[in-house]
JSON list of C-alpha atoms and ligand atoms in Angstrom, two decimals:
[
{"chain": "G", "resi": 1171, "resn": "UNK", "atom": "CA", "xyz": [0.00, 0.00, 0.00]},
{"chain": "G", "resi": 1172, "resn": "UNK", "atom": "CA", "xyz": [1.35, 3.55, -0.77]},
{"chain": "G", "resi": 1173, "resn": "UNK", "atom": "CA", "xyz": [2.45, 4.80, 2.34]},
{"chain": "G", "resi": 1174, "resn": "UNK", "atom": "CA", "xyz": [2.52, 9.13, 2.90]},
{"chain": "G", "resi": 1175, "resn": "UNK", "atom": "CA", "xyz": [3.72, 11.29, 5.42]},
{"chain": "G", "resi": 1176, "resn": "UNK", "atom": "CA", "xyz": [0.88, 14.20, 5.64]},
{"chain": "G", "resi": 1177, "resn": "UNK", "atom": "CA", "xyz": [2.49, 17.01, 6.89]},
{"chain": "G", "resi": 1178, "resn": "UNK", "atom": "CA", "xyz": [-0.25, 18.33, 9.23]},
{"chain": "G", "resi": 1179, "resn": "UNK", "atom": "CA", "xyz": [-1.70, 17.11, 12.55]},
{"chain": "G", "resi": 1180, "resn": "UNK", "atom": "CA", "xyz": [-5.38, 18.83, 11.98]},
{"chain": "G", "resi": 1181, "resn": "UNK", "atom": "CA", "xyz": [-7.78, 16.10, 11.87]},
{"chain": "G", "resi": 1182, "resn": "UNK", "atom": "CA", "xyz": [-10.05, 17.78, 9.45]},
{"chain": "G", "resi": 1183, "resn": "UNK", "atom": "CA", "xyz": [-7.83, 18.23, 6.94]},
{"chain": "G", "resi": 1184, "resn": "UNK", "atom": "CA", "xyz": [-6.78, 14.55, 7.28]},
{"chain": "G", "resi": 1185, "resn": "UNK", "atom": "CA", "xyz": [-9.83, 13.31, 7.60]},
{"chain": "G", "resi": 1186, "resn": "UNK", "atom": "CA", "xyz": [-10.94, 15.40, 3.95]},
{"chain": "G", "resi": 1187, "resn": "UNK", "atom": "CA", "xyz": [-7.42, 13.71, 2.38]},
{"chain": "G", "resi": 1188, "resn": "UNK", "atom": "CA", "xyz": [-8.95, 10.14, 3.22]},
{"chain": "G", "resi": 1189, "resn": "UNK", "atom": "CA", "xyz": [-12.33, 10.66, 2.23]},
{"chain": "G", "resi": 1190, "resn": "UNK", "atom": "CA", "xyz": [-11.32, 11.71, -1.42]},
{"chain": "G", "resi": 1191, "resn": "UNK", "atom": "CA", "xyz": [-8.64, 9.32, -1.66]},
{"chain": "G", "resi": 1192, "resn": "UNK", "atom": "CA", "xyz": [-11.31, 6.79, -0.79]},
{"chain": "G", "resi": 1193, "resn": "UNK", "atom": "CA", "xyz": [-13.86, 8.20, -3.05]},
{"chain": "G", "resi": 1194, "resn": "UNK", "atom": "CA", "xyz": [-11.47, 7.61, -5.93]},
{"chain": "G", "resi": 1195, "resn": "UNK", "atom": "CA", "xyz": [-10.36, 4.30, -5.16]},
{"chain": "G", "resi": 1196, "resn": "UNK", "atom": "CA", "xyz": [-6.58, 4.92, -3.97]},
{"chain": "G", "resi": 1197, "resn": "UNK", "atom": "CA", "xyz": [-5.62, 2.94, -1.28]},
{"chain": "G", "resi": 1198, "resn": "UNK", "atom": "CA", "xyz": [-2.72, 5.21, 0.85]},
{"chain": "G", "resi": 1199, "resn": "UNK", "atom": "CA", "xyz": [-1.91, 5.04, 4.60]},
{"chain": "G", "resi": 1200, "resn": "UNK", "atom": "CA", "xyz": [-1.71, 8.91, 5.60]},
{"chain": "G", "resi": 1201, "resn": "UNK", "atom": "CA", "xyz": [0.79, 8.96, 8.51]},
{"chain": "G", "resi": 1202, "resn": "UNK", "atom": "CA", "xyz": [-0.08, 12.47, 10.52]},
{"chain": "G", "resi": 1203, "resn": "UNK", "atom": "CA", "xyz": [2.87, 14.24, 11.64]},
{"chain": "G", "resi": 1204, "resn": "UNK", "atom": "CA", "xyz": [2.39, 13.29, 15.46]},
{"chain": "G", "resi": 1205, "resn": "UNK", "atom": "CA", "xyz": [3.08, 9.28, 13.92]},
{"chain": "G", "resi": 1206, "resn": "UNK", "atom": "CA", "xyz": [6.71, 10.01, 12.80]},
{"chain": "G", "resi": 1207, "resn": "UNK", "atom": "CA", "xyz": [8.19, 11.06, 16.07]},
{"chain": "G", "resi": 1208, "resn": "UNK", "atom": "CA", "xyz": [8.99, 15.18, 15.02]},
{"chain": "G", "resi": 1209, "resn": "UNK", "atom": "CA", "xyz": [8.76, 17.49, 17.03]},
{"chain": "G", "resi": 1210, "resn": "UNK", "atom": "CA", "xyz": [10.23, 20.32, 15.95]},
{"chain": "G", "resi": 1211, "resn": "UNK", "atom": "CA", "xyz": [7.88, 23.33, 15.53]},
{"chain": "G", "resi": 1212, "resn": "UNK", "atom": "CA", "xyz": [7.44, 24.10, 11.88]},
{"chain": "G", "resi": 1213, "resn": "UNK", "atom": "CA", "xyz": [7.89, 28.25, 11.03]},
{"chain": "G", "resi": 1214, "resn": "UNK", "atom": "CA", "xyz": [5.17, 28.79, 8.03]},
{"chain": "G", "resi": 1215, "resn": "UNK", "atom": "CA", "xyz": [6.96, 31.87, 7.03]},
{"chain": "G", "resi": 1216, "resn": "UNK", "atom": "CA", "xyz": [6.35, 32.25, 3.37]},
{"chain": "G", "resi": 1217, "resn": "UNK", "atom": "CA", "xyz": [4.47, 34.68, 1.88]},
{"chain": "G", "resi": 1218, "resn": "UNK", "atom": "CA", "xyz": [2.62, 32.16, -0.43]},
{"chain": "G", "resi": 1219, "resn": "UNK", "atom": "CA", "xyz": [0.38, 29.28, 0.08]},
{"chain": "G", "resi": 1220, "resn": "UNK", "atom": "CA", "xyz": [3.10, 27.65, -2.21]},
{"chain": "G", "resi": 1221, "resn": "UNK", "atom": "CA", "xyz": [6.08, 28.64, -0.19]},
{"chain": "G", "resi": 1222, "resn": "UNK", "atom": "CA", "xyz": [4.48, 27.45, 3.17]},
{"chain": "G", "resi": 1223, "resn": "UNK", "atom": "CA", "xyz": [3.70, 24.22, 1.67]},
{"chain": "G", "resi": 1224, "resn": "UNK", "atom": "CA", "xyz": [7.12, 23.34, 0.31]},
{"chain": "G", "resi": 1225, "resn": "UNK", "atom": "CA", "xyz": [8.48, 24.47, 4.00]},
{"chain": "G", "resi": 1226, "resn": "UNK", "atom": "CA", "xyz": [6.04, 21.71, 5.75]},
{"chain": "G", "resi": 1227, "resn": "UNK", "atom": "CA", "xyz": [6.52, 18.36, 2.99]},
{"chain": "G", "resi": 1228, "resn": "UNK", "atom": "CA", "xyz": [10.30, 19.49, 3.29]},
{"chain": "G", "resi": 1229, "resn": "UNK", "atom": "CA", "xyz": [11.23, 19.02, 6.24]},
{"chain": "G", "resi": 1230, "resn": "UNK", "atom": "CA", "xyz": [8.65, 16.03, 6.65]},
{"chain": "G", "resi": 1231, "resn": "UNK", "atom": "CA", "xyz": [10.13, 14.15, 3.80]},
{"chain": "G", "resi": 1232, "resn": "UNK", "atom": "CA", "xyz": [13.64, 14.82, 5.15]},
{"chain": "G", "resi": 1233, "resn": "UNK", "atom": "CA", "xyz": [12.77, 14.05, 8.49]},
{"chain": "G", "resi": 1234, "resn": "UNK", "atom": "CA", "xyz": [11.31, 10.20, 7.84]},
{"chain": "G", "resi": 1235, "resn": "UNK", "atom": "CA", "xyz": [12.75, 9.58, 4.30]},
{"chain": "G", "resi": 1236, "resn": "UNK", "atom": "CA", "xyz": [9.55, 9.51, 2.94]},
{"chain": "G", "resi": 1237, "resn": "UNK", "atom": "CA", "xyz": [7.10, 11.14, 0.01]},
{"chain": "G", "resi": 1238, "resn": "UNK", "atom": "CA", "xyz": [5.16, 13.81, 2.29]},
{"chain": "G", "resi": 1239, "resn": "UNK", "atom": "CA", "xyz": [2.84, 15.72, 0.88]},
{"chain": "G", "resi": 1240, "resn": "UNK", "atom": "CA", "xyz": [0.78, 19.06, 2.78]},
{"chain": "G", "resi": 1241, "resn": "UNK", "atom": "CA", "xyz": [-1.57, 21.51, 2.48]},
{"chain": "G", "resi": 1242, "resn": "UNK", "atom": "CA", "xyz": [-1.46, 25.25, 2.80]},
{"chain": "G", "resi": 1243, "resn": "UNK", "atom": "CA", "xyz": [-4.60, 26.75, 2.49]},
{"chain": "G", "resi": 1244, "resn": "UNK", "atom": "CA", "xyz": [-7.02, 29.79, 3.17]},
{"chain": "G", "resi": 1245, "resn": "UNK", "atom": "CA", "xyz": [-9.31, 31.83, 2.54]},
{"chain": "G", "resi": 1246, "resn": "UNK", "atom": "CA", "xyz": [-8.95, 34.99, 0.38]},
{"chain": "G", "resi": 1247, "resn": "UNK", "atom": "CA", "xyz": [-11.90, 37.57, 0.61]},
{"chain": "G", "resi": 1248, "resn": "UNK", "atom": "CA", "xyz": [-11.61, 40.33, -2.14]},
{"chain": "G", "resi": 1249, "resn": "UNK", "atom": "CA", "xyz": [-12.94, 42.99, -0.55]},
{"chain": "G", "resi": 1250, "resn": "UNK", "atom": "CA", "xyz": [-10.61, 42.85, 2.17]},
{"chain": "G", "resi": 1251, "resn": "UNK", "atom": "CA", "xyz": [-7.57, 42.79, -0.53]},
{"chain": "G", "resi": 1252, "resn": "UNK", "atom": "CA", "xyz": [-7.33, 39.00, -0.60]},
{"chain": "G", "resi": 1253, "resn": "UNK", "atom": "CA", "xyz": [-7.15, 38.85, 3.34]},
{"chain": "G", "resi": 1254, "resn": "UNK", "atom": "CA", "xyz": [-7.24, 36.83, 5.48]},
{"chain": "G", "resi": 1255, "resn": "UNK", "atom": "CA", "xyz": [-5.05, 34.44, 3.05]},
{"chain": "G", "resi": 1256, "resn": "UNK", "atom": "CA", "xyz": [-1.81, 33.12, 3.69]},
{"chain": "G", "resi": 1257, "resn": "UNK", "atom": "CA", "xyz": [-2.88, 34.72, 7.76]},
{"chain": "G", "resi": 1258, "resn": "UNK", "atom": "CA", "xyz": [-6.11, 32.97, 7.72]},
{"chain": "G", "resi": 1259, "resn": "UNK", "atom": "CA", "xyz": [-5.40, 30.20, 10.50]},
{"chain": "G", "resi": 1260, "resn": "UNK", "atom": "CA", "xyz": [-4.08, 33.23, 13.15]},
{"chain": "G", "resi": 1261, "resn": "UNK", "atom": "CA", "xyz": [-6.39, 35.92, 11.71]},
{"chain": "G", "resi": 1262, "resn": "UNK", "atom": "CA", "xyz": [-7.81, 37.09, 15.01]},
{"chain": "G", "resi": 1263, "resn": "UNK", "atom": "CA", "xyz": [-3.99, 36.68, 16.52]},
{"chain": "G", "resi": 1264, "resn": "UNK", "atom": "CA", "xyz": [-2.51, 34.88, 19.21]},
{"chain": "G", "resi": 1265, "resn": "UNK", "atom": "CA", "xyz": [-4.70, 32.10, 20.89]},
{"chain": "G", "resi": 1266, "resn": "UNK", "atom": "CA", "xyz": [-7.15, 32.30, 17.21]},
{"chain": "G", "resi": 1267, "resn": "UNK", "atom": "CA", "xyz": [-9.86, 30.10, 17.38]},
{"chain": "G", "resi": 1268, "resn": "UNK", "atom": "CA", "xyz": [-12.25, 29.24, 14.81]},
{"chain": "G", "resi": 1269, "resn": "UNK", "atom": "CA", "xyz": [-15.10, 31.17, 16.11]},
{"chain": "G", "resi": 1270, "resn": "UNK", "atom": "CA", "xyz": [-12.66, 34.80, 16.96]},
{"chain": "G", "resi": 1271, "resn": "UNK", "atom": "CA", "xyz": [-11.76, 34.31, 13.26]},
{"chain": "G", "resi": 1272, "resn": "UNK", "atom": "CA", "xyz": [-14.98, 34.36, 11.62]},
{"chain": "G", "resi": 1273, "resn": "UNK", "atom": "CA", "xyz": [-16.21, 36.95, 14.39]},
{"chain": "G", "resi": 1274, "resn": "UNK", "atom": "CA", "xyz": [-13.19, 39.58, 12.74]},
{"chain": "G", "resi": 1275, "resn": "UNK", "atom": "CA", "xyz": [-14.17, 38.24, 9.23]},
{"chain": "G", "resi": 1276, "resn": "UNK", "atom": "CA", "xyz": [-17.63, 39.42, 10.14]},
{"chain": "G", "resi": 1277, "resn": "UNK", "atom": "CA", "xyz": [-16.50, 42.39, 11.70]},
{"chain": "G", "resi": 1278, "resn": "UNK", "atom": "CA", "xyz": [-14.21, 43.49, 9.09]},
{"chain": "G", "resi": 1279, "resn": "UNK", "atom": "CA", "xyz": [-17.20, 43.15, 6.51]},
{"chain": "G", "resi": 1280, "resn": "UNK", "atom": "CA", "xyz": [-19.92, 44.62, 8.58]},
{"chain": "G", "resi": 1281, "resn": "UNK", "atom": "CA", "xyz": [-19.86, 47.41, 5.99]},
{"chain": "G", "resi": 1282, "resn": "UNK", "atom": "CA", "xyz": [-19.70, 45.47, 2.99]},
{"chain": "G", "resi": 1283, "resn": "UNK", "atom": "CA", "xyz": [-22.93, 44.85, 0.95]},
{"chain": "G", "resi": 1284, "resn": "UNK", "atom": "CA", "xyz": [-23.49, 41.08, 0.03]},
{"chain": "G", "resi": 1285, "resn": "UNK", "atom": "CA", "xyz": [-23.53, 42.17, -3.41]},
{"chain": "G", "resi": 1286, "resn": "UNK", "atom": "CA", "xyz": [-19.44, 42.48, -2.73]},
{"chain": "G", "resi": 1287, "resn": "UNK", "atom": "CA", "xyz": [-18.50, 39.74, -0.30]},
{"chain": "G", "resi": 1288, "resn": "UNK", "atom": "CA", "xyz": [-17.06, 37.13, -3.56]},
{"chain": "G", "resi": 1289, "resn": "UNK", "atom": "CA", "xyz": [-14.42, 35.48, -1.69]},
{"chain": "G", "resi": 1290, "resn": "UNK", "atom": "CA", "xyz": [-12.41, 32.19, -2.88]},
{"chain": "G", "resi": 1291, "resn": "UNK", "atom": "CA", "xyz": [-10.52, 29.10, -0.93]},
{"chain": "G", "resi": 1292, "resn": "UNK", "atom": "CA", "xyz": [-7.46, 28.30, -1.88]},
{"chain": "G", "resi": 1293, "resn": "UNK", "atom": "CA", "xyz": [-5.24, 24.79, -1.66]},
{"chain": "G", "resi": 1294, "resn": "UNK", "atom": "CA", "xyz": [-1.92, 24.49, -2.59]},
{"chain": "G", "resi": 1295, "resn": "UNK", "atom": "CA", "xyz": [-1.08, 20.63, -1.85]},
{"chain": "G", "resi": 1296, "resn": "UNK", "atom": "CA", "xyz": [3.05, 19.96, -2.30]},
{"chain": "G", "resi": 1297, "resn": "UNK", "atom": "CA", "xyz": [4.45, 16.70, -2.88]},
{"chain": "G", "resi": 1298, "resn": "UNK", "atom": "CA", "xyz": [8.17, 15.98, -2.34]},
{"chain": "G", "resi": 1299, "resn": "UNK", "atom": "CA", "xyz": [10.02, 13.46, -2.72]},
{"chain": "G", "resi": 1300, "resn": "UNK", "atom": "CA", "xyz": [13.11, 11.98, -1.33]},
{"chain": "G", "resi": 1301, "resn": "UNK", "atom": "CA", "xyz": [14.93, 12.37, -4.43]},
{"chain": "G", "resi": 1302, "resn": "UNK", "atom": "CA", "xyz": [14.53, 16.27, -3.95]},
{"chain": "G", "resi": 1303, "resn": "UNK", "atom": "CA", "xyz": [11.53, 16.40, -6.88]},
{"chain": "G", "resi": 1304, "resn": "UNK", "atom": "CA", "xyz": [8.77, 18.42, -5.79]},
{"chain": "G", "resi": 1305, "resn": "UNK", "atom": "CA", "xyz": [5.41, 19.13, -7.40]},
{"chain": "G", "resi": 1306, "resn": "UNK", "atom": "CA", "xyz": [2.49, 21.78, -6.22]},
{"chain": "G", "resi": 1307, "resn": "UNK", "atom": "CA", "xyz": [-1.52, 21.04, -7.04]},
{"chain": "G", "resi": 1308, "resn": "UNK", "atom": "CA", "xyz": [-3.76, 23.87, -6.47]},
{"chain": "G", "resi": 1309, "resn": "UNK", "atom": "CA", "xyz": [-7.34, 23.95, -6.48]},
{"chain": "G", "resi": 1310, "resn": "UNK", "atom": "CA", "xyz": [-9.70, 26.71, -5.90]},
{"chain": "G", "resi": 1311, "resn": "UNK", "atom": "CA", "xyz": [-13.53, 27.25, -4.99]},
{"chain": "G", "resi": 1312, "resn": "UNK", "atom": "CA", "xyz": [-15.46, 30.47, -5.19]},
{"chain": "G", "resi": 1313, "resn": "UNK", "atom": "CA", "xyz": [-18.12, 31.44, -2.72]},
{"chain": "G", "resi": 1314, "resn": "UNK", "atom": "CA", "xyz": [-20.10, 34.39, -1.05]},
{"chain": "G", "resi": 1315, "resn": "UNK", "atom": "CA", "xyz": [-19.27, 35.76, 2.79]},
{"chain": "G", "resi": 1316, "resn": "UNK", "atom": "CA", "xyz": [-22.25, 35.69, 4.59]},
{"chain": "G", "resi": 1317, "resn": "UNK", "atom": "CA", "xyz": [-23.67, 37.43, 7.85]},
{"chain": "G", "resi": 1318, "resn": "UNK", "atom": "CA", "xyz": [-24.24, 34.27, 9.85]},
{"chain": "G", "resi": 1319, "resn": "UNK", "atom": "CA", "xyz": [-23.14, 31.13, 10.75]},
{"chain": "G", "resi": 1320, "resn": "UNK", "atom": "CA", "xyz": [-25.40, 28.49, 8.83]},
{"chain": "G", "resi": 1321, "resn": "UNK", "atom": "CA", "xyz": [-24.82, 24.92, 9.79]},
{"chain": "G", "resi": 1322, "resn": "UNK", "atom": "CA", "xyz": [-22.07, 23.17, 12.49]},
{"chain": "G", "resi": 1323, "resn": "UNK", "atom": "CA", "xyz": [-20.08, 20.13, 10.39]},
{"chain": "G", "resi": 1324, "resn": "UNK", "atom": "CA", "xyz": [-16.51, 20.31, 9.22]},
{"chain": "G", "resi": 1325, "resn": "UNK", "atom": "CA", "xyz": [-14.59, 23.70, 10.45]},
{"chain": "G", "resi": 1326, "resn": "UNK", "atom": "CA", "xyz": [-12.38, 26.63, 10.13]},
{"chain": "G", "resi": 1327, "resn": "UNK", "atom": "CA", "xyz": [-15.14, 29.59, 8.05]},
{"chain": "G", "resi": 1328, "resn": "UNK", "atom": "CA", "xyz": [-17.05, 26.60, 6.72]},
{"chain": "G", "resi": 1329, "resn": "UNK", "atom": "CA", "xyz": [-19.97, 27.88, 8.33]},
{"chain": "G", "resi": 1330, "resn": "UNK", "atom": "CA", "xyz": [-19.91, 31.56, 6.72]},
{"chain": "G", "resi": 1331, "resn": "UNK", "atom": "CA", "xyz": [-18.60, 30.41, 3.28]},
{"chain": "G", "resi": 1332, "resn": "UNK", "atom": "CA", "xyz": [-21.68, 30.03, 0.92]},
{"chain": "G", "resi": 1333, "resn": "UNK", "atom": "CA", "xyz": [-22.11, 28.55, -2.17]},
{"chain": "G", "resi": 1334, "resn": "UNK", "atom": "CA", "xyz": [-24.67, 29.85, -4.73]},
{"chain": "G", "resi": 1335, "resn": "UNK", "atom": "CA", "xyz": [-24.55, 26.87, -6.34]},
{"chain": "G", "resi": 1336, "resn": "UNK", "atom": "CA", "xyz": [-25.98, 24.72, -4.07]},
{"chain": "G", "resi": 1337, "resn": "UNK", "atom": "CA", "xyz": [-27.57, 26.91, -2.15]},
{"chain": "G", "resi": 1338, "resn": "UNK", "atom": "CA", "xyz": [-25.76, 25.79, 0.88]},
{"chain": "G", "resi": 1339, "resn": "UNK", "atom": "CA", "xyz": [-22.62, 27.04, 2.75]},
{"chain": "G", "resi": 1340, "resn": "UNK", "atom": "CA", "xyz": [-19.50, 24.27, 3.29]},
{"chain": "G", "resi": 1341, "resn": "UNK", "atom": "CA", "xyz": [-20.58, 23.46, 6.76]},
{"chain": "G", "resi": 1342, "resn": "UNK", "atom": "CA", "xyz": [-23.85, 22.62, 5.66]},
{"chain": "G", "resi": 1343, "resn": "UNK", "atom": "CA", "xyz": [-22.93, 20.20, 3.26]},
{"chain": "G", "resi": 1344, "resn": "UNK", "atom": "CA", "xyz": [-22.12, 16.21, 3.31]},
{"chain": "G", "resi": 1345, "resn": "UNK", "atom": "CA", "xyz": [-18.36, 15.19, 3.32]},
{"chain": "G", "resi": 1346, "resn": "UNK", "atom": "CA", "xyz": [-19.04, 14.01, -0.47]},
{"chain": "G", "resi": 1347, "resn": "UNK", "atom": "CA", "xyz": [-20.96, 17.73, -1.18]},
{"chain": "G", "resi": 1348, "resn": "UNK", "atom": "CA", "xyz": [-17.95, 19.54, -0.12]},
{"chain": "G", "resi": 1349, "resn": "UNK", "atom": "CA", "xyz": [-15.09, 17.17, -1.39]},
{"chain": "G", "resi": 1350, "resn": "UNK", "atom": "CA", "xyz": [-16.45, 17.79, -4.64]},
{"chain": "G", "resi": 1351, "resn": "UNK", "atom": "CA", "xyz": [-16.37, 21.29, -5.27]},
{"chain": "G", "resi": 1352, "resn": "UNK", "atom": "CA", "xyz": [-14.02, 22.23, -2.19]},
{"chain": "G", "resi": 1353, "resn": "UNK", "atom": "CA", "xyz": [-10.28, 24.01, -3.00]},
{"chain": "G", "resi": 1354, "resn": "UNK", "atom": "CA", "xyz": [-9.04, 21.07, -1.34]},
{"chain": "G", "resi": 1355, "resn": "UNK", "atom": "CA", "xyz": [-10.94, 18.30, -3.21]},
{"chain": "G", "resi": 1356, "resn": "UNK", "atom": "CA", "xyz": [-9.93, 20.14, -6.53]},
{"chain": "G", "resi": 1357, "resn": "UNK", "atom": "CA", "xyz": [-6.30, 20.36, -5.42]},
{"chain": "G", "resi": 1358, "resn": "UNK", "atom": "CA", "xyz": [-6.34, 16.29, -4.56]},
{"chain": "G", "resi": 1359, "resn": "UNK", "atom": "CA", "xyz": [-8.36, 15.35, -7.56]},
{"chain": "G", "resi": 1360, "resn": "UNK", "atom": "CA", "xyz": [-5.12, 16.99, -9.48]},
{"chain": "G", "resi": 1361, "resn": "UNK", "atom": "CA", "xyz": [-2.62, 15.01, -6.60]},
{"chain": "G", "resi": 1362, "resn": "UNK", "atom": "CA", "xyz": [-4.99, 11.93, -7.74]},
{"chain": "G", "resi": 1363, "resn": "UNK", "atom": "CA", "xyz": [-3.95, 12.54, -11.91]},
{"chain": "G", "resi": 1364, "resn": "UNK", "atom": "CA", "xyz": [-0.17, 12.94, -11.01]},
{"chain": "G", "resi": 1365, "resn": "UNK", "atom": "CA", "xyz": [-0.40, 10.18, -8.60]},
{"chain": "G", "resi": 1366, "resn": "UNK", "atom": "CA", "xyz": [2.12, 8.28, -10.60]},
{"chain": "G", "resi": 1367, "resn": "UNK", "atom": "CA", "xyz": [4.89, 11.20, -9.05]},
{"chain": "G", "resi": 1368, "resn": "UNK", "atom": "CA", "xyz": [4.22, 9.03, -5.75]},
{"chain": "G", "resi": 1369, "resn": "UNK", "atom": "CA", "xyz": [4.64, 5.65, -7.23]},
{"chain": "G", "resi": 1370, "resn": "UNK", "atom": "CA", "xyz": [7.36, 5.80, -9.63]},
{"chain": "O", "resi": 2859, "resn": "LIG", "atom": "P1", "xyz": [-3.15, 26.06, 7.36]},
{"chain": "O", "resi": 2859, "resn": "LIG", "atom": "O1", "xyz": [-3.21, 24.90, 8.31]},
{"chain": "O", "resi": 2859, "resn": "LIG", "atom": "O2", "xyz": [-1.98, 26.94, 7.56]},
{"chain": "O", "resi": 2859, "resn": "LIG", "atom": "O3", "xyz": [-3.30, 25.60, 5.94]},
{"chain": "O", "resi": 2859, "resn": "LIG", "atom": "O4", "xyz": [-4.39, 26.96, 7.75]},
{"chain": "O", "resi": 2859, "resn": "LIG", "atom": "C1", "xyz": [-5.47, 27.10, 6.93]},
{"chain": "O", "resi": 2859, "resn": "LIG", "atom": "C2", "xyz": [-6.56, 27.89, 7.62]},
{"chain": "O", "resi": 2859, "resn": "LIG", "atom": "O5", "xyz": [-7.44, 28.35, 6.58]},
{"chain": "O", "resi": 2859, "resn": "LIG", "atom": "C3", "xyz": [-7.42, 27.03, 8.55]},
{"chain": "O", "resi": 2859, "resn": "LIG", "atom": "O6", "xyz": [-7.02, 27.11, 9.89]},
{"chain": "O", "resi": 2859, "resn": "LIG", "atom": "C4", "xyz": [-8.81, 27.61, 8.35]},
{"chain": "O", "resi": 2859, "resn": "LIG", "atom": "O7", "xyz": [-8.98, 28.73, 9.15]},
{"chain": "O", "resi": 2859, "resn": "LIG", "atom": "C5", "xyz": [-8.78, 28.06, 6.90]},
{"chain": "O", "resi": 2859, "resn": "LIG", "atom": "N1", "xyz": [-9.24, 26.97, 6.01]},
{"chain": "O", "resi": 2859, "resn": "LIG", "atom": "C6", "xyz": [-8.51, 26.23, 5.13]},
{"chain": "O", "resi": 2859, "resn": "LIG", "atom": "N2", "xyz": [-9.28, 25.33, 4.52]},
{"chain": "O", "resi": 2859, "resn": "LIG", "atom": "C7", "xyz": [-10.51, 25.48, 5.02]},
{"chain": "O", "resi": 2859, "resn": "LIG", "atom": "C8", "xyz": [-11.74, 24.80, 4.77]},
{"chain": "O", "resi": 2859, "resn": "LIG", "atom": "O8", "xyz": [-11.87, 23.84, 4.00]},
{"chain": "O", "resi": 2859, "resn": "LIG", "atom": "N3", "xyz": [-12.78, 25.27, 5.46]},
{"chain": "O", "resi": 2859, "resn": "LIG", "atom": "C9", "xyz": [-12.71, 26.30, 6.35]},
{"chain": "O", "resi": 2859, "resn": "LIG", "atom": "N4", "xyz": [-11.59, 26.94, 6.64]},
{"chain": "O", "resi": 2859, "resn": "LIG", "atom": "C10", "xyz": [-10.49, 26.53, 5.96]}
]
């Protein structure tokens, strides 16, 4: 069985990985980062979802010899200049929680008229290898900010990020719902076509 190092200990994002990897047939153990025995902190000091990636599969793959692959992600609201973004897991600052984050989302919007609230997640999931190789999948999904929380599954903005489309914003939606139109589904259903960078 293909065996990865995911560079990341948040159980959401881990258990999203699984759920499309078993939606498309691929049989992978994901080993989370608390599995390999580091424990060095990990400085995401790029200015890029790109950059941060590389920094966590880097020193990941390095650490256990292993492919790692991880996920930098966020959300990028363009009335607020494409804020939170690259800041978007500390937006509220030190001690951020899910809930202070989307309360200075809301905050920071309170002015803005729905009609001007088009905001986008992004995923940029890198791959490297021990060889050195590394390759970067990105995947993007397009929504609304909205004024209140609707629904209480899966987590970070989930439940102010609302999709026209289905009428429905991420946190209201099934695991399948959202892996199929979410940044990070779209960024693993690219991983999933290049999965032959893992195996060869
Ligand atoms: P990262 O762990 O540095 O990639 O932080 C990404 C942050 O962006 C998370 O802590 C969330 O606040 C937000 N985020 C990323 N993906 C999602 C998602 O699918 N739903 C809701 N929030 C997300």
């Amino acid at each position: 069985m293909l065996k990865i190092v995911i560079a990341t200990n948040n159980n959401h994002k881990i258990s999203e990985f699984r759920s499309c990897f078993e939606q498309k047939g691929i049989e992978a153990e994901l080993i989370p980062i608390k599995d390999t025995g580091f424990t060095d902190e990990i400085i995401e000091n790029a200015d890029s979802f790109e950059g941060n990636a590389y920094i966590k599969a880097k020193a990941l793959c390095e650490f256990t010899g292993n492919i790692a692959i991880s996920d930098d992600s966020g959300l990028c609201v363009d009335a607020l200049g494409g804020a939170p973004g690259v800041y978007s897991a500390r937006y509220s600052g030190e001690g951020a929680t899910d809930d202070s984050n989307i309360d200075k989302l809301l905050c920071e919007l309170s002015s803005v008229p729905p009609s001007e609230r088009s905001a986008r997640f992004v995923c940029v999931i890198c791959v490297c290898r021990p060889d050195g190789e590394a390759i970067y999948l990105r995947g993007e999904s397009e929504g609304i900010i909205i004024d209140e929380r609707r629904g209480d599954g899966r987590f970070g903005y989930d439940p102010v990020f609302y999709c026209p489309d289905m009428n429905k914003t991420f946190a209201e939606m099934t695991s399948e719902e959202k892996n199929s139109l979410s940044h990070r589904g779209r960024a693993i259903e690219k991983l999933i076509s290049n999965i032959d960078f893992l195996t060869e």
